Each structure stands twice: as structure tokens, then as C-alpha cells.
XYZ file of C-alpha atoms in Angstrom:
719
model
C -39.418 39.552 87.589
C -41.525 37.759 84.997
C -40.472 38.091 81.377
C -36.957 39.393 82.151
C -34.020 37.364 80.860
C -30.640 37.594 82.578
C -27.827 38.905 80.490
C -25.494 36.140 81.659
C -27.898 33.473 80.479
C -28.075 35.016 77.004
C -24.284 35.271 76.699
C -23.701 31.733 77.910
C -26.364 30.458 75.526
C -24.713 32.254 72.654
C -21.272 30.906 73.564
C -22.595 27.369 73.726
C -24.229 27.795 70.329
C -20.968 29.036 68.758
C -18.749 26.412 70.352
C -21.034 23.427 69.519
C -20.436 21.738 66.191
C -23.041 18.926 66.272
C -26.169 18.256 68.314
C -26.866 15.166 70.330
C -28.456 13.475 67.326
C -25.269 13.826 65.318
C -26.865 16.012 62.581
C -25.093 19.224 61.416
C -26.176 22.420 63.109
C -27.612 25.385 61.238
C -27.040 29.080 61.934
C -29.054 30.647 64.708
C -31.809 32.857 63.347
C -34.514 30.497 62.102
C -38.172 31.261 62.566
C -38.512 28.581 65.278
C -35.761 30.198 67.365
C -37.173 32.233 70.228
C -34.296 34.761 70.301
C -33.213 37.070 67.515
C -29.357 36.699 67.485
C -28.765 40.290 66.411
C -30.949 41.630 69.212
C -29.242 39.286 71.669
C -25.743 40.446 70.666
C -26.607 44.147 70.896
C -28.244 43.692 74.285
C -25.252 41.798 75.644
C -22.723 44.405 74.394
C -24.717 47.435 75.550
C -25.467 45.969 78.952
C -29.309 46.104 78.631
C -31.657 43.309 79.708
C -34.104 42.072 77.089
C -37.765 42.409 77.939
C -40.548 40.181 76.588
C -42.004 41.646 73.454
C -39.119 44.136 72.974
C -36.416 43.132 70.544
C -37.509 39.450 70.610
C -39.704 37.273 68.429
C -43.281 36.387 69.301
C -42.403 32.904 70.558
C -43.682 31.720 73.931
C -41.691 31.550 77.153
C -41.991 27.787 77.151
C -40.152 27.649 73.840
C -37.295 29.698 75.297
C -37.043 27.399 78.295
C -37.039 24.401 76.036
C -34.147 25.788 73.992
C -32.205 26.633 77.144
C -32.641 23.105 78.451
C -31.288 21.648 75.230
C -28.080 23.679 75.646
C -28.967 26.477 73.232
C -28.949 24.228 70.149
C -30.743 25.862 67.209
C -33.173 23.993 65.018
C -32.599 23.646 61.290
C -33.307 26.782 59.304
C -36.564 26.910 57.249
C -36.922 28.196 53.764
C -37.378 31.943 53.577
C -36.065 32.558 57.066
C -34.382 35.958 57.666
C -30.588 36.046 57.649
C -28.392 36.942 60.597
C -28.567 40.650 61.412
C -32.159 41.097 60.282
C -35.411 40.983 62.205
C -38.423 38.990 61.014
C -39.901 41.934 59.112
C -36.488 42.397 57.277
C -35.352 45.644 58.912
C -31.946 46.095 60.605
C -31.985 46.090 64.407
C -31.731 49.556 65.932
C -30.787 51.015 69.316
C -32.519 54.268 70.154
C -33.340 54.757 66.507
C -29.627 54.292 65.427
C -27.793 51.360 63.989
C -24.830 49.945 65.930
C -22.339 51.588 63.554
C -24.042 54.966 63.886
C -24.086 54.635 67.706
C -20.341 53.945 67.851
C -19.616 56.850 65.519
C -21.647 59.119 67.760
C -19.747 57.954 70.852
C -16.433 58.579 69.119
C -17.493 62.078 68.128
C -18.488 62.845 71.705
C -15.074 61.646 72.949
C -13.321 63.894 70.447
C -15.424 66.847 71.588
C -14.477 66.219 75.216
C -10.782 66.087 74.310
C -11.062 69.276 72.273
C -12.639 71.072 75.233
C -9.563 70.448 77.421
C -6.846 73.165 77.761
C -4.224 73.245 74.991
C -5.908 70.397 73.114
C -4.725 71.473 69.613
C -1.127 71.896 70.822
C -1.106 68.494 72.514
C -2.572 66.835 69.453
C -0.001 68.412 67.136
C 2.881 67.570 69.488
C 1.775 63.937 69.523
C 1.921 63.872 65.741
C 5.474 65.237 65.854
C 6.371 62.726 68.546
C 5.463 59.836 66.262
C 8.294 60.902 63.950
C 10.706 62.158 66.610
C 10.706 58.972 68.674
C 12.036 56.821 65.848
C 15.639 55.815 66.427
C 16.406 55.038 62.786
C 15.676 56.529 59.376
C 15.410 60.084 60.708
C 18.121 62.426 59.332
C 19.846 64.729 61.789
C 18.531 67.905 60.196
C 14.965 66.564 60.229
C 15.272 65.598 63.876
C 16.526 69.047 64.810
C 13.579 70.580 62.986
C 11.149 68.313 64.838
C 12.704 69.303 68.186
C 12.461 73.003 67.396
C 8.841 72.703 66.269
C 7.926 70.722 69.377
C 9.545 73.328 71.610
C 7.762 76.144 69.776
C 4.418 74.422 70.423
C 5.121 73.669 74.105
C 6.897 76.903 74.979
C 5.088 78.846 77.669
C 2.954 75.993 78.970
C 5.294 72.991 79.319
C 4.041 72.502 82.870
C 0.618 71.731 81.400
C 2.188 68.972 79.290
C 4.301 67.264 81.939
C 1.428 66.359 84.252
C -0.455 64.458 81.521
C 0.500 60.836 81.084
C 0.304 60.989 77.272
C 1.825 64.437 76.734
C 4.785 64.019 79.120
C 6.347 61.447 76.802
C 6.537 64.138 74.119
C 8.546 66.349 76.481
C 10.809 63.434 77.423
C 11.606 62.581 73.818
C 12.224 66.245 73.048
C 14.677 66.400 75.954
C 16.435 63.303 74.660
C 17.350 64.950 71.359
C 17.570 68.582 72.506
C 20.839 70.476 72.804
C 22.138 72.027 76.041
C 20.517 75.431 75.543
C 17.137 73.850 74.756
C 17.374 71.640 77.839
C 18.176 74.679 79.942
C 15.138 76.492 78.554
C 12.875 73.598 79.563
C 14.489 73.427 83.010
C 13.869 77.124 83.607
C 10.234 76.865 82.578
C 9.648 73.988 84.994
C 11.290 75.803 87.907
C 9.226 75.502 91.049
C 7.481 72.268 90.016
C 10.193 69.634 90.455
C 8.914 68.263 93.773
C 5.482 67.758 92.209
C 7.058 66.164 89.143
C 8.989 63.718 91.330
C 5.757 62.585 92.965
C 4.005 61.853 89.665
C 3.773 58.332 88.327
C 4.791 59.392 84.830
C 6.265 62.854 85.275
C 9.047 61.556 87.565
C 10.874 60.191 84.532
C 11.129 63.693 83.109
C 13.552 64.696 85.880
C 15.838 61.799 85.041
C 15.709 62.713 81.337
C 16.625 66.266 82.243
C 19.779 65.257 84.150
C 20.888 61.982 82.629
C 23.900 61.876 80.261
C 24.746 65.502 80.842
C 28.241 66.867 80.553
C 28.553 68.677 83.861
C 31.786 70.302 82.740
C 29.581 72.388 80.427
C 28.353 75.637 82.001
C 24.785 75.250 80.723
C 24.516 71.689 82.041
C 25.840 72.848 85.396
C 23.210 75.573 85.420
C 20.506 72.997 84.662
C 21.668 70.814 87.539
C 21.813 73.766 89.913
C 18.243 74.676 88.946
C 16.817 71.226 89.637
C 18.592 69.818 92.708
C 18.237 72.779 95.137
C 14.453 72.595 94.803
C 14.532 69.361 96.825
C 16.235 71.028 99.806
C 13.899 71.008 102.775
C 11.750 68.210 101.304
C 14.119 65.234 101.494
C 12.531 63.591 104.530
C 9.047 63.861 103.018
C 10.034 62.725 99.536
C 11.996 59.722 100.790
C 8.738 58.423 102.267
C 6.935 58.816 98.928
C 6.770 55.626 96.825
C 7.405 57.441 93.530
C 9.655 60.329 94.555
C 12.075 58.242 96.638
C 13.631 56.509 93.626
C 14.053 59.786 91.727
C 15.634 61.520 94.701
C 18.080 58.676 95.304
C 19.071 58.556 91.624
C 19.850 62.276 91.723
C 21.814 61.813 94.948
C 23.913 58.901 93.704
C 24.509 59.939 90.086
C 24.086 63.663 89.509
C 24.615 65.687 92.698
C 27.918 67.271 93.670
C 29.548 66.482 97.013
C 28.081 69.626 98.572
C 24.624 68.888 97.209
C 24.880 65.341 98.575
C 25.881 66.679 101.968
C 22.901 69.035 102.122
C 20.504 66.272 101.144
C 21.902 63.779 103.658
C 21.951 66.300 106.496
C 18.154 66.483 106.379
C 18.047 62.927 107.712
C 19.419 64.267 110.997
C 16.265 66.219 111.840
C 13.820 68.909 110.766
C 16.224 71.586 111.983
C 18.626 70.709 109.179
C 15.770 70.670 106.659
C 15.076 74.326 107.446
C 18.746 75.293 107.418
C 19.390 73.876 103.942
C 16.805 76.242 102.440
C 18.615 79.372 103.671
C 22.262 78.256 103.992
C 24.311 78.494 100.781
C 27.720 77.925 102.372
C 29.866 74.806 102.534
C 28.479 72.121 104.854
C 29.455 68.640 105.966
C 27.342 65.520 106.328
C 29.903 63.801 108.551
C 27.818 63.102 111.626
C 30.813 62.737 113.935
C 31.990 66.261 113.095
C 28.482 67.669 113.554
C 28.133 66.020 116.963
C 31.614 67.159 117.923
C 30.580 70.770 117.328
C 27.168 70.367 118.989
C 27.316 67.422 121.443
C 24.050 68.496 123.093
C 22.190 67.596 119.857
C 23.297 63.976 119.847
C 20.125 62.437 121.310
C 17.538 64.129 119.025
C 19.796 63.753 115.990
C 20.389 60.044 116.474
C 16.705 59.468 117.228
C 15.571 61.308 114.089
C 18.074 59.421 111.947
C 17.067 56.038 113.349
C 13.340 56.725 112.908
C 13.656 57.514 109.208
C 15.959 54.534 108.622
C 13.574 52.224 110.446
C 10.599 53.556 108.456
C 12.220 52.765 105.110
C 13.383 49.350 106.310
C 9.860 48.459 107.408
C 8.524 49.588 104.016
C 11.073 47.326 102.261
C 12.562 50.383 100.522
C 16.160 49.335 101.200
C 17.861 49.693 97.813
C 18.706 53.400 98.066
C 22.306 54.559 98.351
C 21.224 57.577 100.393
C 19.739 55.176 102.934
C 22.984 53.189 103.029
C 24.991 56.381 103.600
C 22.654 57.313 106.452
C 23.000 53.819 107.947
C 26.780 54.015 107.788
C 26.776 57.401 109.513
C 24.560 56.023 112.259
C 26.535 52.838 112.969
C 29.832 54.753 112.827
C 28.694 57.014 115.670
C 27.506 54.389 118.144
C 29.640 52.373 120.511
C 30.069 48.651 119.710
C 27.759 46.434 121.794
C 25.827 49.458 123.042
C 22.040 49.541 123.180
C 21.895 51.739 120.065
C 24.122 49.354 118.129
C 22.106 46.322 119.278
C 18.787 47.893 118.255
C 20.197 48.816 114.860
C 21.529 45.322 114.131
C 18.277 43.733 115.304
C 16.377 46.017 112.939
C 18.460 44.706 110.029
C 18.112 41.098 111.119
C 14.342 41.512 111.249
C 14.204 41.403 107.442
C 12.999 37.839 106.909
C 13.379 37.905 103.123
C 17.020 38.988 103.314
C 16.647 41.610 100.581
C 18.228 44.296 102.721
C 21.510 42.381 102.946
C 21.781 41.956 99.184
C 20.901 45.612 98.655
C 23.552 46.682 101.148
C 26.169 44.600 99.364
C 25.497 46.397 96.068
C 26.790 49.812 97.203
C 30.044 51.017 98.707
C 28.570 52.444 101.951
C 26.373 49.369 102.310
C 29.308 46.974 102.007
C 31.235 49.017 104.554
C 28.280 48.786 106.913
C 27.972 45.012 106.594
C 31.717 44.567 107.071
C 31.404 45.995 110.573
C 28.931 43.264 111.642
C 31.161 40.189 111.864
C 28.464 37.905 113.311
C 26.031 38.186 110.405
C 28.338 38.208 107.375
C 28.423 34.499 106.530
C 24.831 33.826 107.545
C 23.433 36.528 105.272
C 25.508 35.685 102.195
C 26.100 31.935 102.431
C 24.263 31.320 99.128
C 25.757 34.312 97.293
C 29.504 33.971 97.971
C 30.526 33.826 94.304
C 28.306 36.785 93.387
C 29.737 39.093 96.035
C 33.307 37.984 95.263
C 32.943 39.439 91.733
C 31.317 42.728 92.783
C 33.643 45.688 93.167
C 32.124 46.808 96.474
C 30.598 43.597 97.814
C 33.897 41.706 97.774
C 34.952 43.846 100.738
C 32.424 41.881 102.823
C 34.253 38.653 102.005
C 37.633 40.124 102.890
C 36.221 41.376 106.186
C 35.077 37.819 106.957
C 38.684 36.660 106.493
C 39.816 39.278 108.984
C 37.225 39.224 111.780
C 35.475 35.828 111.949
C 37.242 33.642 114.518
C 35.611 30.383 113.442
C 37.954 29.640 110.545
C 36.491 26.157 110.042
C 33.076 27.665 109.314
C 34.631 30.282 107.010
C 36.489 27.626 105.039
C 33.412 25.380 104.708
C 31.146 28.278 103.720
C 33.369 30.336 101.402
C 35.899 28.149 99.594
C 33.496 25.496 98.170
C 31.363 28.333 96.750
C 34.382 30.043 95.220
C 36.263 27.025 93.877
C 33.952 24.030 93.893
C 34.603 20.636 95.422
C 36.376 18.523 92.783
C 39.904 19.166 91.538
C 38.662 19.890 88.014
C 36.189 22.496 89.261
C 38.829 24.120 91.439
C 41.341 24.342 88.611
C 38.759 25.790 86.226
C 37.623 28.374 88.796
C 41.187 29.514 89.534
C 42.073 29.859 85.847
C 38.851 31.783 85.240
C 39.679 34.120 88.119
C 43.184 34.590 86.692
C 41.725 36.119 83.539
C 39.794 38.629 85.671
C 42.035 39.356 88.652
C 40.628 42.836 89.223
C 37.181 41.402 90.056
C 37.590 37.792 91.183
C 41.260 37.919 92.168
C 41.042 39.618 95.600
C 38.812 36.871 97.027
C 41.481 34.264 96.168
C 44.719 36.199 96.526
C 43.965 38.362 99.576
C 45.034 35.629 102.008
C 48.355 34.831 100.240
C 49.205 38.421 99.266
C 47.660 40.423 102.112
C 46.252 43.972 101.902
C 48.277 45.387 99.001
C 47.511 48.236 96.623
C 47.890 45.990 93.610
C 44.738 44.114 94.669
C 42.608 46.700 96.480
C 41.749 50.371 96.187
C 42.841 52.974 98.696
C 39.310 53.193 100.139
C 39.136 49.454 100.676
C 42.550 49.414 102.349
C 41.494 52.243 104.680
C 38.320 50.410 105.684
C 40.176 47.135 106.256
C 42.560 49.010 108.505
C 39.581 50.289 110.493
C 38.141 46.778 110.675
C 41.431 45.504 112.078
C 41.281 48.149 114.794
C 37.729 47.104 115.726
C 38.822 43.462 115.678
C 41.107 44.084 118.635
C 38.020 44.672 120.781
C 35.809 41.894 119.414
C 38.150 39.029 118.470
C 40.049 36.648 120.723
C 42.076 34.779 118.076
C 45.525 35.860 116.937
C 45.442 37.408 113.446
C 48.448 35.399 112.183
C 46.906 32.151 113.400
C 43.567 32.975 111.720
C 45.296 33.675 108.417
C 47.415 30.518 108.645
C 44.392 28.296 109.296
C 42.567 29.704 106.259
C 45.654 29.396 104.049
C 46.068 25.742 104.984
C 42.701 25.082 103.324
C 43.075 27.436 100.337
C 46.708 26.665 99.423
C 46.486 23.091 98.015
C 44.186 23.892 95.036
C 46.160 27.059 94.235
C 49.530 25.282 94.286
C 48.156 22.344 92.296
C 46.828 24.702 89.595
C 50.197 26.464 89.267
C 51.981 23.125 89.024
C 49.738 21.814 86.211
C 49.538 25.065 84.197
C 52.892 26.745 84.854
C 53.905 27.130 81.203
C 50.569 28.626 80.142
C 50.416 30.961 83.127
C 53.939 32.275 82.434
C 52.851 33.579 79.035
C 50.558 36.283 80.455
C 51.003 39.061 82.965
C 47.996 37.971 85.046
C 49.246 34.403 85.174
C 52.678 35.595 86.319
C 50.978 37.617 89.019
C 49.112 34.532 90.233
C 52.308 32.441 90.317
C 54.142 35.026 92.413
C 51.391 35.445 95.003
C 50.737 31.701 95.300
C 54.364 30.607 95.600
C 55.330 33.402 97.987
C 52.244 33.443 100.179
C 50.697 29.966 100.301
C 51.590 27.254 102.769
C 52.505 23.627 102.133
C 54.863 21.819 99.774
C 55.599 24.009 96.751
C 58.637 22.205 95.372
C 56.875 20.613 92.395
C 55.224 23.896 91.422
C 58.620 25.652 91.605
C 60.202 22.987 89.401
C 57.393 23.449 86.867
C 58.036 27.214 86.731
C 61.798 26.630 86.337
C 61.124 24.173 83.513
C 59.001 26.811 81.756
C 62.004 29.187 81.886
C 64.329 26.712 80.142
C 65.064 26.938 76.437
C 65.578 29.853 74.086
C 64.806 33.151 75.901
C 63.671 34.722 72.619
C 61.265 31.888 71.805
C 57.512 32.286 71.641
C 55.765 31.858 74.987
C 58.935 32.190 77.050
C 58.539 34.092 80.365
C 61.153 36.647 79.265
C 58.894 37.615 76.387
C 57.080 39.975 78.760
C 58.154 42.346 81.503
C 55.812 40.573 83.905
C 57.597 37.259 83.334
C 61.022 38.749 84.087
C 59.689 40.402 87.244
C 58.081 37.132 88.325
C 61.367 35.231 88.082
C 63.233 38.038 89.847
C 60.828 38.003 92.790
C 60.928 34.221 93.104
C 64.705 34.241 93.020
C 64.798 36.955 95.699
C 62.641 34.894 98.091
C 60.562 37.832 99.269
C 58.343 40.841 98.703
C 58.914 44.535 98.429
C 58.575 46.320 101.781
C 56.427 49.353 100.933
C 56.402 50.703 104.474
C 60.087 50.576 105.400
C 61.430 51.110 101.898
C 64.720 49.550 102.799
C 66.826 46.479 102.036
C 65.656 43.549 104.130
C 67.090 40.073 103.942
C 69.230 41.010 100.942
C 72.988 41.202 100.408
C 75.156 43.651 98.504
C 72.814 46.673 98.349
C 73.317 48.704 95.208
C 75.188 51.918 95.764
C 75.258 55.032 93.683
C 71.749 54.592 92.259
C 68.837 56.927 92.958
C 66.630 56.193 95.932
C 63.821 54.986 93.639
C 65.814 52.071 92.286
C 67.259 51.220 95.671
C 63.690 50.726 96.868
C 63.044 48.292 94.040
C 65.532 45.893 95.651
C 63.876 45.895 99.061
C 62.229 42.558 99.796
C 60.666 40.749 102.695
C 62.195 37.314 103.124
C 59.784 34.409 103.490
C 60.105 31.445 105.789
C 60.955 28.770 104.811
C 62.942 30.041 101.804
C 61.897 28.801 98.378
C 65.444 28.158 97.115
C 64.121 28.771 93.620
C 67.512 30.157 92.575
C 69.060 26.662 92.526
C 66.268 25.278 90.319
C 66.345 28.228 87.939
C 70.127 28.170 87.554
C 70.046 24.516 86.546
C 67.466 25.386 83.868
C 69.209 28.463 82.377
C 72.895 27.555 82.813
C 73.423 26.585 79.135
C 72.126 30.023 78.071
C 73.359 32.143 80.961
C 75.119 34.703 78.725
C 71.952 35.224 76.659
C 70.030 35.885 79.860
C 72.656 38.316 81.123
C 72.754 40.344 77.898
C 68.990 40.482 77.321
C 65.703 41.032 79.170
C 66.731 38.436 81.775
C 69.709 40.476 82.989
C 67.861 41.538 86.123
C 67.136 37.870 86.907
C 70.869 37.120 86.734
C 71.525 40.042 89.092
C 68.940 38.504 91.417
C 70.841 35.196 91.331
C 74.037 36.926 92.451
C 72.229 38.727 95.253
C 69.988 35.862 96.411
C 70.662 34.823 100.017
C 71.851 31.238 100.266
C 72.740 30.819 96.587
C 75.783 28.542 96.721
C 76.867 28.871 93.076
C 77.189 32.642 92.819
C 80.957 32.331 92.253
C 80.353 29.979 89.320
C 77.980 32.536 87.771
C 80.586 35.292 88.125
C 83.305 33.160 86.476
C 81.044 32.310 83.547
C 80.121 35.931 82.974
C 83.729 37.138 83.194
C 84.671 34.634 80.527
C 82.163 36.379 78.230
C 82.800 39.919 79.418
C 83.551 41.147 75.894
C 80.184 39.934 74.625
C 78.439 41.642 77.518
C 80.153 44.959 76.786
C 79.241 44.748 73.109
C 75.626 44.117 74.120
C 75.809 47.105 76.465
C 76.884 49.356 73.576
C 74.106 48.157 71.252
C 70.989 50.172 70.440
C 67.929 49.535 72.641
C 65.568 47.114 70.867
C 62.338 48.953 71.672
C 61.120 52.500 72.031
C 58.618 53.165 74.810
C 56.158 56.036 75.144
C 57.872 59.123 76.374
C 57.206 60.409 79.858
C 55.349 63.709 79.686
C 57.577 66.696 80.375
C 60.881 64.754 80.420
C 61.520 63.835 76.800
C 62.462 60.304 77.904
C 60.496 57.092 78.068
C 60.108 55.376 81.422
C 62.523 52.649 80.416
C 65.047 55.220 79.197
C 64.779 57.044 82.491
C 65.764 53.817 84.219
C 68.689 53.306 81.877
C 69.839 56.884 82.390
C 70.200 56.279 86.137
C 72.149 53.086 85.459
C 74.503 54.770 82.987
C 75.451 57.423 85.482
C 76.180 54.691 88.014
C 78.360 52.787 85.499
C 80.326 55.713 84.110
C 79.467 59.252 85.312
C 82.087 60.770 82.956
C 80.354 59.658 79.776
C 78.015 62.065 78.014
C 74.308 61.391 77.830
C 74.496 60.734 74.076
C 77.152 58.051 74.569
C 75.238 56.162 77.243
C 73.149 53.620 75.339
C 72.891 50.637 77.717
C 69.680 48.851 76.663
C 68.999 47.021 79.950
C 69.458 48.242 83.486
C 70.294 44.750 84.723
C 73.176 44.523 82.248
C 74.590 47.813 83.544
C 74.445 46.476 87.080
C 76.170 43.254 86.031
C 78.999 45.216 84.399
C 79.356 47.197 87.600
C 79.610 44.001 89.663
C 82.035 42.321 87.274
C 84.327 45.361 87.315
């Protein structure tokens, strides 16, 4: 259309004018706005901001169209300004440019006033405005005294009381409620929870209001009656809506957080049962009794419901997997229930595993490893363990739940060569320096990194693993009988042959430093008793660390763990927790309580370490000091060690110093331990009390002051 200029052309022309510093002739440029310029810059700026096109003769100078085209062709370069030309912001006749009869400032003020009027017309506008003003002070973490904060909370609640539900569905007002909840006391939180009753499902579906539910439940003391009442108001409102909310992109995360962090066991069971079908969704709304979410028990009671229940469970699991919503613990619990109730290698099991393997990104496997039910689920799939986690071995070895996946790989994967090549380089590195550094680092954090290294030498023991992990490993071993063809002892031996050399080498080079700490002593015991290969040099290094003054700094006898370490190495075996009897030992102690008889039970290893010969050579000059101090139990172990050829020499040396030993037995105990609750005695004193009765039952309790149990046993042996 003739005479109409495009807005884009005007803006680009203006930008070029501002960005250009010199014209093509090299002369300085003057400000736009001279008489020869075809466009008034003020009019051009207003038109561009307001989105109006400029018409010929309206808001422009009286220049011709040809002049405008000429300026455009030259890149929007302005000509030098003439004398008497109007300044920027003024038209040729000297008046300010106007839009609809108003200046730009007046137009913006009018728009702002209209916006304020629209806000004021909304429901509860004054209350929301005042609460926002309070929120500005309440949200500060510092420089707000406690009394002032309490006053701000009370005033906010007084403003919102009666219509909180109108606040929580507004993106700007809900933050006021959240901050008020953060600093409110238990009774105030309960008041808010009661007022929102009946709206929690809608809150969970809101983009901003969903956080209010977490604020309402997080960091609550559920031992408090009012906090329990708040929880029991919120969580039951989700009964009957779990299947629908788990499909919702906003509500799913809120529901899973409540399930994993806040709900009781019964509330969890009712929420998980809804995954089994719509029938259970209806039952949870009317049934207030105790229920179970154990699918095997449910199917045992109602076997005819197996097909629809398993189909409903699989459909919801598959839906969330396809949506990439795989980080929820409730989903992992549902998966574990499903896979635990299908037969291995059945069509149901195959379809389920194929569904998991269909995740090309691999996020589902990392999400499963982050939770306890997820790690249990992955541990049951022996074929996919190493493939899914080959680049994350070190990460899962440090995770409390994910490390179970690694231990399951030790137990069920028959290809030990692949396990060794995949796992051990990731855990330890490839060079000797890297391996030594990794082992020493794991020694300082045995509770997290230790099981991945010490499970093969030590086996499934309570000192390394929790009761739940031991129970699951036992179940995995039972499944292994149906899926594995390799002997379990052979599998373990092949893996130990690869893992043992770096472990033994580290103990040999750092024996003295490791003996100074309890964790280092633990590592030495498990490595020297459980690893395969030549351990003679490592044993000599440990014996050398035990030489010298027993009371010196850094000596193994300076800690209880060091004395126990030497005793176990001398005994050539482990404690048999299942049989609780003397195995491979001589001269069982008689007359002591059953508890201390069990402490002597060991499992002999093959071939024997023969550490007793090395240790005796190191401590022989100070044998009496060992017998009369914290090392007395080690000396008892020497006398009882199978195959120790110099036991008679030890007895002769001790009998020659029998008087010194008796004087030491009559001395006052050097330390006082914490008393055992309800007994009046410390744990160490309880041990000594049993030994005193064995030594001399006729003596009174006040006269029995033997400081070390091992010394009492030595006196008994020496007669």
C-alpha cells in the first residue's frame, strides 16, 4: 500500500543509525533529527514501541518519498544538523510528540493505573496485597528477631484465615502460605491443614501449589500428636486417586515424595495396593483396617484374581516407563512386587525384562540403582547387571543400596573373566599406584566402599552388610541354583585370584600405618584370612609392626582392634557364627559362660598362615609385658594355636615370671569404660567378672580386680 512504511524497516534503520559511528566519507555523524531528515526520530520510536505503522503525512515531516528512499539506500545515515534545527524529542513546530492526545509518560501512567484497577477488582485483593508486604519481611533468613517473626506469622494467618484456599491456587500468593508454613508452629500448621481439607488432590496437580503439600509435611516431628494429625489429614485424601495422580506430570512427584518420606507403613500399603487394579482403589476409600501390599499374600488369598491384577500392575508400570517417569520409589516397589510373583524365564518375566531393556538412554537402570527396591530388582536380572552399569561401577560401589547390585554380580554371573575385566579396573585402577591409593581410600570409608572390595575375601558377614542385604543375597543364591551352571566356590576362587594381589601388596607396603587404626586392622584381617596367593611377606610386615614397646605410640596393642587383629591371625581362622562351637582349636576353655566360649570358635583356613611363629619371634623379648597387658589374649592365642611348636617354651618363660603376672592381676584396671545400662558394670568389667569367677569362685566380688581377661586365663593355664 502506497505511503505505508514497514515497522521492521524503521527499526532496522534506527539500529543502523545508532550503531554507525562514521559515514562512508569518514566525517563525524550528527544526531538524527535535522530538517533534511525525512523521519522524525521521536515519532519513529513511539511508532515502533506501540506497534503502529506510520502513514504519510501523519507523525512525519513534509519530505518527499524519494528522500526517504535515498536515506534508506545510504544505510540510514543522517546528514549534518543545520542551525536552528529542533532537538531530539520535538517536532518541527516545537511541540512534544503525542499519542492519542497524551504524552508517552502519561500513556504509561494510564496503563499502570488500569492494571492496578484490574488487580483491585479480583477477590481478596487487599488481603493478598497486604500478605505480600508481610512476606517481604518474613522470607528473610537473617536480621529478623524471633519475636518479630512470630508476629509476622500470626498477622499473616489472621489475614488468610477463612480463605486460604483462595491464596494457594495463585502463583504469587501461594509463596506467602509456604513461607508462613515454614515458620509456623505445630498448631498453626494444623489449622492450615484443616482449612485446606478436601483440596489436596487439586493442590498436587498445580504447578506451584504442589510445593505447599511438601512444606506442610516436611521436617515434621511425627512423634508429636498434632503433626500426626496433620499427616493423617493430608495422606488419606489421596486414597482412590493414586493411579490417576501417578500419570499426572506434576502430582506424581508429590505423591511419590509423600510415599517415600512421610507415609506410615499402613499408608504406604494402601497407596501401593491401588496399583493392583481399580477394585483396590475403591476399597481403600472405605476400608480403615490393616492391609498388606505384599502381592504374593494377596494372590494366595484370592488366586482367581491373579490375571487381572498382574495385567493392571504391568500396564501402569509400562505407562510410566514409556513416559520416562522412572525415578519414583513407588514405581520401584511395584516393579519388585511384579517380578517377585512371576516365574523365572516365563513369558511374563521375559516381557518385563524386555520392557526395561527398551530404555535406550539407560536412565531407568540408574534410577533403579538409587533405591533399595530398585537395587533388589536389578540384582535378580543377572544377564543385564554388568552391561547396564559398566561405566558406573565406582559410583554404585559407594551407594548404600546400589552396591548390592555389584555383590549380586559376584554371586550370579558365571563369566568371571568378564566380571574381573569390567569391575576391578573401575574400582582399583590399572597401575599399582592407583590400586594402592584406591584401597587405602576405601579403608577410610569401609561402610560405603568396603563391601565391594572385602565381600569376596570375607563373604556375607554382618560386619559388612545389613540384615536386609544378607536376606536378599540369600534369596539370590537360591535363584542361582536354577540359573547358574558354575560351582559357587570355583566362581569365588577365580575372582579372588584377580583381586588378591593388589590387596596383599597394599597390606605389605602399609602394614605399620594400617595397624594404627581400627579400619586398617579390619582390612588386614580380611585380606590375610580370605585372599589367595603368597601372603608370607605381608604377614612378616604385620609381625614387624608388632615388635617393640607395646605401650609405644602407634603400636597395634594401643587399640582393642589391633589386639583382636593379632589374635585372629594367630588363631588361623574366623568365628563360626552359625555353629557357635570350637572348630579347629585345642584346649577349649572350661568354666566360662557360653558367651565367651563362643568367642574362641574359629574356622580354620587352608593353607594355615603360621603367623604364630612370626609373631613369637617379634615379641619374645617382651613376652611378659604382652602377657600382663592388653596383649594377654594374644599370648593365650599363641598357646592355643594349632601347629605352634614353641608353646612349651612360652609356658616356661611365663612360669619363670609368675610372680610378676600375679602382681599385675591384682593391680587396678587402667581404664574405666561406660557402664552397661541396668547392670552397674561396664562391658569390660562384665568380661572380667566372668574370668574372676573362673579363676577363683571363692573370692568376693570386691576382691576380684583382674584388669585383663587374657591374664586371668593365662593364670588358669599356668596353675
